[in-house]
Amino acid sequence: MSWQTYVDDHLMCDIDGQRLTAASIVGHDGSVWAQSELFPQYKPEEISAIMKDFDEPGSLAPTGLYLAGTKYMVIQGEPGAVIRGKKVRLYTLLID
């Protein structure tokens, strides 16, 4: 099985009515091995920060994980193996 098949068939599938919006597998050197059609164009420094978190788990937690300029809150993972993030949504409440 290719990495692209893994992304298409295992990461981008429906699970209990839920689905990822995008997924990618990126090598330690920043090269894309496979990605979904809608995976955003990332910046090299964003991948560098992610790679640093694999070497120094927790380094992304204070600042967040960024992909294509979008901030994601680091929510869980497995040190040295998986980093999971959730898109940060900011709300402004105005009270008069």
Short mmCIF file of C-alpha atoms in Angstrom, two decimals:
data_model
loop_
_atom_site.label_atom_id
_atom_site.label_comp_id
_atom_site.label_asym_id
_atom_site.label_seq_id
_atom_site.Cartn_x
_atom_site.Cartn_y
_atom_site.Cartn_z
CA MET A 1 0.00 0.00 0.00
CA SER A 2 1.27 3.48 -0.84
CA TRP A 3 1.22 6.43 1.59
CA GLN A 4 -1.27 8.15 -0.72
CA THR A 5 -3.61 5.17 -0.46
CA TYR A 6 -3.23 5.29 3.33
CA VAL A 7 -4.20 8.99 3.39
CA ASP A 8 -7.11 8.50 0.97
CA ASP A 9 -8.52 5.28 2.41
CA HIS A 10 -7.66 5.44 6.12
CA LEU A 11 -7.29 9.08 7.12
CA MET A 12 -9.93 10.70 4.90
CA CYS A 13 -12.68 8.17 5.57
CA ASP A 14 -15.92 8.66 7.50
CA ILE A 15 -15.81 7.45 11.09
CA ASP A 16 -19.13 7.62 12.93
CA GLY A 17 -20.25 10.44 10.64
CA GLN A 18 -17.09 12.49 11.24
CA ARG A 19 -14.35 13.20 8.73
CA LEU A 20 -11.04 15.06 8.61
CA THR A 21 -10.98 18.10 6.34
CA ALA A 22 -7.36 17.44 5.29
CA ALA A 23 -4.46 15.12 6.03
CA SER A 24 -0.82 14.80 5.06
CA ILE A 25 2.23 12.65 5.70
CA VAL A 26 5.42 14.71 5.64
CA GLY A 27 9.00 13.41 5.92
CA HIS A 28 11.54 14.70 8.45
CA ASP A 29 13.11 16.74 5.66
CA GLY A 30 9.80 18.51 4.93
CA SER A 31 9.04 16.57 1.76
CA VAL A 32 5.40 15.58 1.23
CA TRP A 33 4.94 11.82 0.97
CA ALA A 34 1.16 12.00 0.54
CA GLN A 35 -1.63 14.48 1.12
CA SER A 36 -5.32 14.96 0.66
CA GLU A 37 -6.59 17.22 -2.07
CA LEU A 38 -7.42 20.11 0.29
CA PHE A 39 -4.28 20.01 2.43
CA PRO A 40 -3.04 23.63 2.71
CA GLN A 41 0.27 24.89 1.33
CA TYR A 42 2.50 25.14 4.40
CA LYS A 43 5.60 27.21 5.07
CA PRO A 44 8.99 25.50 5.65
CA GLU A 45 9.35 27.16 9.07
CA GLU A 46 6.02 25.66 10.14
CA ILE A 47 7.32 22.16 9.37
CA SER A 48 10.58 22.97 11.18
CA ALA A 49 8.60 23.89 14.31
CA ILE A 50 6.63 20.65 14.09
CA MET A 51 9.82 18.61 13.67
CA LYS A 52 11.30 20.36 16.73
CA ASP A 53 8.27 19.21 18.76
CA PHE A 54 9.09 15.60 17.89
CA ASP A 55 12.58 16.13 19.33
CA GLU A 56 11.40 18.33 22.21
CA PRO A 57 7.82 17.26 23.05
CA GLY A 58 5.74 20.14 24.33
CA SER A 59 7.62 22.89 22.48
CA LEU A 60 4.52 23.72 20.38
CA ALA A 61 2.05 23.81 23.27
CA PRO A 62 2.76 27.40 24.40
CA THR A 63 2.59 28.94 20.91
CA GLY A 64 0.36 26.53 19.00
CA LEU A 65 0.91 24.62 15.80
CA TYR A 66 0.72 26.60 12.56
CA LEU A 67 -0.02 25.30 9.06
CA ALA A 68 -0.44 27.69 6.14
CA GLY A 69 -0.61 30.54 8.66
CA THR A 70 -3.58 29.00 10.50
CA LYS A 71 -3.16 28.38 14.21
CA TYR A 72 -4.04 25.03 15.75
CA MET A 73 -4.08 24.26 19.47
CA VAL A 74 -2.01 21.18 20.33
CA ILE A 75 -4.53 18.87 22.00
CA GLN A 76 -2.82 15.51 22.42
CA GLY A 77 -0.33 13.20 20.86
CA GLU A 78 2.27 10.58 21.46
CA PRO A 79 5.70 12.13 22.14
CA GLY A 80 8.01 11.48 19.22
CA ALA A 81 5.25 9.87 17.14
CA VAL A 82 2.05 11.92 16.72
CA ILE A 83 1.05 15.56 17.20
CA ARG A 84 -2.65 16.36 17.07
CA GLY A 85 -4.08 19.82 16.77
CA LYS A 86 -7.47 21.48 16.67
CA LYS A 87 -8.22 24.65 14.77
CA VAL A 88 -8.40 27.64 17.07
CA ARG A 89 -11.58 29.64 16.73
CA LEU A 90 -11.66 33.06 18.24
CA TYR A 91 -14.91 34.67 19.24
CA THR A 92 -15.50 38.25 20.22
CA LEU A 93 -18.34 39.07 22.55
CA LEU A 94 -19.48 42.68 22.68
CA ILE A 95 -21.67 43.68 25.59
CA ASP A 96 -23.39 47.00 25.48
#
